[in-house]
Coordinates of C-alpha atoms and ligand atoms in Angstrom, one line a residue:
M1 CA 36.1 -34.3 19.2
R2 CA 33.1 -35.3 18.1
T3 CA 31.7 -35.7 14.3
V4 CA 28.1 -34.7 13.6
Y5 CA 26.3 -34.3 10.7
V6 CA 24.9 -31.6 9.3
N7 CA 23.0 -31.2 6.2
G8 CA 24.9 -34.1 3.8
D9 CA 28.5 -33.2 5.6
Y10 CA 30.2 -35.1 8.4
V11 CA 32.0 -32.5 10.0
P12 CA 33.7 -31.9 13.6
E13 CA 31.4 -30.3 16.1
D14 CA 33.2 -27.2 16.6
Q15 CA 32.3 -26.7 13.0
A16 CA 28.9 -27.6 12.6
R17 CA 26.7 -24.5 12.2
V18 CA 22.7 -23.9 11.4
S19 CA 21.5 -20.3 9.9
V20 CA 19.7 -17.9 12.5
F21 CA 17.0 -18.2 10.4
D22 CA 16.7 -21.9 10.9
R23 CA 12.7 -21.8 11.7
G24 CA 13.9 -25.1 14.3
F25 CA 15.6 -22.0 16.5
L26 CA 13.3 -19.0 15.9
M27 CA 10.0 -20.7 16.1
A28 CA 10.7 -24.8 17.5
D29 CA 9.3 -25.8 14.0
G30 CA 10.8 -28.9 13.9
V31 CA 10.6 -32.4 14.8
Y32 CA 13.2 -34.8 16.5
E33 CA 14.1 -38.9 17.6
V34 CA 16.5 -40.1 19.9
T35 CA 17.7 -44.0 19.1
S36 CA 19.6 -45.5 22.0
V37 CA 22.6 -47.6 21.0
L38 CA 23.8 -50.9 22.9
D39 CA 27.0 -52.7 21.5
G40 CA 27.5 -50.5 18.9
K41 CA 24.3 -51.0 17.5
L42 CA 20.4 -49.5 17.3
V43 CA 17.8 -50.1 19.3
D44 CA 14.2 -50.1 17.3
F45 CA 15.6 -48.3 14.4
A46 CA 12.8 -49.1 12.4
G47 CA 10.0 -47.6 15.0
H48 CA 12.1 -44.7 15.2
A49 CA 12.1 -44.1 11.6
A50 CA 8.2 -44.8 11.5
R51 CA 7.2 -42.2 13.8
L52 CA 9.4 -39.7 12.5
E53 CA 7.8 -40.1 9.2
R54 CA 4.6 -39.9 11.3
S55 CA 5.4 -36.6 12.7
L56 CA 6.7 -35.1 9.4
G57 CA 3.7 -35.9 8.0
E58 CA 1.4 -34.4 10.6
L59 CA 3.4 -31.4 10.3
D60 CA 3.4 -31.4 6.6
M61 CA 7.3 -30.9 6.1
A62 CA 9.4 -32.8 3.8
S63 CA 12.2 -35.2 5.0
P64 CA 15.6 -34.3 3.2
V65 CA 16.8 -37.6 2.7
T66 CA 15.1 -41.3 2.9
M67 CA 15.0 -43.3 6.0
E68 CA 17.6 -46.1 4.0
D69 CA 19.7 -42.8 3.9
L70 CA 19.1 -42.3 7.5
L71 CA 19.9 -45.4 9.1
E72 CA 23.3 -45.3 7.1
I73 CA 24.3 -41.9 8.5
H74 CA 23.0 -42.9 12.0
R75 CA 25.5 -46.0 11.7
E76 CA 28.3 -44.0 9.9
L77 CA 28.0 -41.4 13.0
V78 CA 27.9 -44.7 15.9
R79 CA 31.0 -45.8 14.0
V80 CA 33.1 -42.6 13.7
N81 CA 32.6 -41.4 17.0
G82 CA 33.2 -45.1 18.6
I83 CA 29.7 -45.4 20.8
D84 CA 28.9 -48.2 22.2
E85 CA 26.6 -47.6 24.6
G86 CA 24.7 -44.1 23.9
M87 CA 22.5 -42.6 22.0
V88 CA 21.6 -40.7 18.1
Y89 CA 19.9 -37.6 18.1
L90 CA 18.5 -36.4 15.0
Q91 CA 16.1 -33.4 14.2
I92 CA 14.6 -32.2 11.1
T93 CA 13.4 -28.4 11.1
R94 CA 11.6 -26.5 8.1
G95 CA 14.7 -25.2 7.2
A96 CA 16.1 -21.8 7.1
P97 CA 14.0 -19.0 4.9
A98 CA 15.4 -16.1 3.8
D99 CA 13.3 -13.8 6.3
R100 CA 11.2 -14.5 9.5
D101 CA 7.8 -15.1 8.5
F102 CA 4.9 -17.1 10.2
A103 CA 4.0 -18.8 7.2
F104 CA 5.7 -21.9 6.0
P105 CA 8.5 -21.4 3.6
D106 CA 8.1 -22.9 -0.1
P107 CA 9.7 -27.0 0.4
A108 CA 10.7 -26.3 -3.4
V109 CA 12.7 -23.3 -2.3
T110 CA 13.5 -23.9 1.2
P111 CA 15.2 -27.3 2.0
S112 CA 14.5 -28.8 5.5
T113 CA 17.6 -28.9 7.5
L114 CA 18.9 -32.0 9.1
V115 CA 21.1 -32.4 12.0
L116 CA 22.2 -35.9 14.1
F117 CA 24.7 -36.1 16.4
T118 CA 25.8 -39.0 19.0
Q119 CA 26.0 -38.9 22.6
S120 CA 28.1 -41.6 24.6
K121 CA 26.5 -42.8 27.8
P122 CA 28.4 -45.9 29.3
G123 CA 26.5 -47.6 31.6
L124 CA 23.2 -47.0 30.0
A125 CA 22.2 -50.6 30.0
D126 CA 23.6 -51.5 33.8
N127 CA 22.3 -48.6 35.2
P128 CA 22.9 -48.0 39.1
A129 CA 20.0 -45.7 39.0
A130 CA 17.6 -48.9 37.8
R131 CA 18.8 -50.6 41.3
K132 CA 17.7 -47.6 43.0
G133 CA 14.2 -46.5 41.5
M134 CA 13.8 -42.7 40.7
K135 CA 11.5 -40.5 42.5
V136 CA 9.0 -38.1 40.8
I137 CA 6.3 -35.4 41.6
S138 CA 3.4 -34.3 39.7
V139 CA 2.9 -31.1 37.7
P140 CA 0.5 -29.8 35.7
D141 CA 0.6 -30.6 31.9
I142 CA 0.3 -27.2 30.3
R143 CA 1.5 -28.6 27.0
W144 CA 0.2 -27.9 23.9
G145 CA -2.5 -30.1 22.3
R146 CA -0.2 -32.4 19.8
R147 CA 2.1 -34.2 22.5
D148 CA 1.8 -37.6 19.8
I149 CA 4.1 -35.6 17.7
K150 CA 7.7 -35.4 18.3
T151 CA 8.5 -31.9 18.2
V152 CA 11.6 -30.1 19.3
Q153 CA 9.0 -27.7 22.0
L154 CA 10.8 -28.9 24.8
L155 CA 10.5 -25.8 27.3
Y156 CA 7.7 -27.0 29.3
P157 CA 9.2 -30.5 29.9
S158 CA 12.5 -28.8 30.8
M159 CA 10.8 -26.7 33.3
G160 CA 9.1 -30.0 34.7
K161 CA 12.6 -31.1 35.2
M162 CA 13.7 -27.9 37.1
M163 CA 10.6 -28.1 39.3
A164 CA 11.3 -31.7 39.9
K165 CA 15.2 -31.0 40.9
K166 CA 14.0 -28.0 43.1
A167 CA 11.9 -30.6 45.0
G168 CA 15.0 -32.8 45.7
V169 CA 13.5 -35.4 43.1
D170 CA 14.4 -37.3 39.6
D171 CA 11.6 -36.1 37.7
A172 CA 7.8 -35.3 37.1
W173 CA 4.6 -36.8 35.9
M174 CA 2.3 -34.4 34.2
V175 CA -1.4 -34.3 35.0
E176 CA -4.2 -33.3 33.0
D177 CA -8.2 -33.4 33.8
G178 CA -6.8 -35.2 37.1
V179 CA -4.8 -38.1 35.2
V180 CA -1.6 -38.6 34.4
T181 CA -0.7 -38.2 31.0
E182 CA 3.2 -39.0 30.8
G183 CA 6.6 -38.3 32.3
T184 CA 8.3 -35.0 31.3
S185 CA 10.5 -37.5 28.8
N186 CA 9.0 -41.0 29.0
N187 CA 6.1 -42.7 29.2
A188 CA 4.2 -43.4 33.1
Y189 CA 3.3 -46.9 34.2
I190 CA 1.5 -47.9 37.4
V191 CA 1.5 -51.9 38.6
K192 CA -1.3 -53.7 40.8
G193 CA -0.9 -56.8 41.1
N194 CA 0.0 -58.8 37.9
T195 CA -1.7 -55.6 36.0
I196 CA 0.0 -53.2 34.1
V197 CA -1.5 -50.0 33.6
T198 CA -0.8 -47.4 31.1
R199 CA -2.2 -44.0 29.2
H200 CA -4.0 -44.9 26.1
L201 CA -2.4 -43.3 23.1
G202 CA -4.1 -40.6 21.4
H203 CA -3.0 -36.8 20.9
E204 CA -2.6 -36.2 24.7
I205 CA 0.7 -38.3 24.7
L206 CA 4.0 -39.0 22.4
A207 CA 3.8 -43.2 21.3
G208 CA 6.8 -44.3 22.8
I209 CA 8.4 -46.8 20.8
T210 CA 9.7 -48.2 24.1
R211 CA 6.4 -48.4 25.2
A212 CA 5.3 -50.3 22.3
A213 CA 8.1 -52.9 22.9
V214 CA 7.5 -53.2 26.4
L215 CA 3.7 -54.0 26.3
R216 CA 4.1 -56.1 23.8
F217 CA 7.1 -58.1 26.1
A218 CA 4.3 -57.9 28.7
R219 CA 1.8 -59.3 26.8
E220 CA 4.1 -62.3 25.8
A221 CA 4.7 -63.1 29.6
Q222 CA 1.3 -63.3 30.3
M223 CA 1.2 -59.7 32.2
V224 CA -2.4 -58.0 32.0
V225 CA -1.9 -54.6 30.2
E226 CA -4.9 -51.8 30.6
E227 CA -4.1 -48.8 28.7
R228 CA -6.3 -46.2 30.5
A229 CA -5.9 -43.1 32.3
F230 CA -5.0 -43.4 35.6
S231 CA -4.9 -40.9 38.6
V232 CA -2.0 -39.5 41.1
D233 CA -3.8 -41.2 43.9
E234 CA -4.2 -44.5 42.0
A235 CA -0.4 -44.5 41.1
K236 CA 0.0 -43.6 45.3
G237 CA -1.9 -46.9 45.8
A238 CA -0.2 -48.8 43.4
D239 CA 2.3 -51.6 44.4
E240 CA 5.2 -50.3 41.5
A241 CA 5.4 -47.9 39.1
F242 CA 8.2 -47.2 36.4
I243 CA 8.7 -45.2 32.9
T244 CA 10.0 -46.1 29.7
S245 CA 12.1 -44.1 27.1
A246 CA 15.0 -44.7 24.5
T247 CA 17.6 -43.4 26.9
T248 CA 16.4 -45.2 30.1
F249 CA 15.0 -48.3 28.7
V250 CA 12.4 -49.4 31.9
M251 CA 13.2 -47.4 35.1
P252 CA 11.6 -48.3 38.3
V253 CA 9.5 -45.4 40.1
V254 CA 9.8 -45.7 43.8
E255 CA 8.2 -42.6 45.3
I256 CA 5.3 -40.2 43.6
D257 CA 4.7 -36.9 45.6
G258 CA 6.8 -38.1 48.7
V259 CA 4.4 -41.3 48.7
A260 CA 6.6 -44.8 48.6
L261 CA 5.6 -47.3 46.7
G262 CA 6.2 -51.0 47.3
G263 CA 8.8 -50.3 50.2
G264 CA 10.5 -47.8 48.2
V265 CA 12.5 -50.4 46.1
P266 CA 12.1 -51.1 42.9
G267 CA 9.3 -53.6 42.4
K268 CA 9.6 -57.1 40.2
V269 CA 7.3 -56.3 37.6
A270 CA 9.7 -53.2 36.3
R271 CA 12.8 -55.0 37.0
R272 CA 12.3 -57.9 35.4
L273 CA 10.5 -55.9 32.2
R274 CA 13.8 -54.2 32.2
E275 CA 15.9 -57.1 32.1
I276 CA 13.6 -58.7 29.2
Y277 CA 13.6 -55.5 27.1
I278 CA 17.5 -55.2 27.3
E279 CA 18.0 -58.7 26.4
E280 CA 15.5 -58.5 23.4
S281 CA 16.7 -54.9 22.3
R282 CA 20.5 -56.1 22.1
K283 CA 19.4 -59.3 20.4
A284 CA 17.5 -57.1 17.7
A285 CA 19.4 -54.3 17.4
V286 CA 21.1 -53.3 14.0
Ligands
PDD1 N1 12.0 -38.7 24.8 N2 6.9 -39.1 26.1 C1 7.7 -37.9 25.9 C2 7.3 -36.6 25.9 C3 9.1 -38.5 25.4 O1 9.9 -36.9 25.5 C4 9.6 -39.2 25.2 C5 11.1 -39.7 24.7 C6 9.0 -40.6 25.3 C7 9.7 -41.9 25.3 O2 9.5 -42.2 23.7 P1 10.5 -43.1 23.6 O3 10.4 -44.5 24.0 O4 10.2 -43.8 22.0 O5 12.1 -42.7 23.5 C8 7.5 -40.3 26.0 C9 13.4 -39.1 24.4 C10 13.9 -39.7 25.0 C11 14.1 -37.6 24.9 O6 13.3 -36.6 24.5 O7 15.1 -37.3 24.9

């Protein structure tokens, strides 16, 4: 049985408890991070910790522990659960006040809730899906306007995944004002020649930690990066496409709305960036 972390305690998963009054449960009033684990070490913990602090700040929410404490908790969970490849999920909510109330509780009276758990995913790096590539459909992006904050409001992304499943594909890219924002749980890219195009940062998308690293590696490898919006039509005419996230790294996309890209097989830019990303992440993991 897994050991999970809840508000200061390491407990067996079947003994972990959060109040029914927790605002994460009642109002999705919480933020989260997913950090991947390679060779039993954390990939880009510093990036995830920095984004977490930003998410908390934007929502005026306090962290119950320091980022140094969080690193130790991550490491301890990876160790006790024997995770070689997988991920650590972290969630902080605005805690459990005495009653349901829309107004934020006083943080001096109601401490935040902190939960972490691990998921083992053998084959995360040597993922057969990366050799095949994935298929996506486009769906309207009807999420709220602050997607740069990594909140636990994931109902629409879940619905997007279900729409993809129903259509017999792997995931969905969301479209707003005629352009692609991002994937349901990842950032979206297209490639034309030597140029990689991905949506510029803003309130419309999450600033992926994997995105930042991959764009840095692409520029270092003399690839051209354009951070701008692109339409589904432009994507359908691209040479290749891919997504990035902590749990998929760089994953080739070979079909958009039924249109095959690059002959329906993973493109060379996506394959190369995946290799570089995994290699560099292994080296820098802590
Ligand atoms: N999702 N965009 C959205 C909407 C996301 O949910 C995610 C991550 C990303 C990529 O961010 P990063 O590279 O920092 O993982 C972009 C995580 C993995 C999840 O919800 O499981």
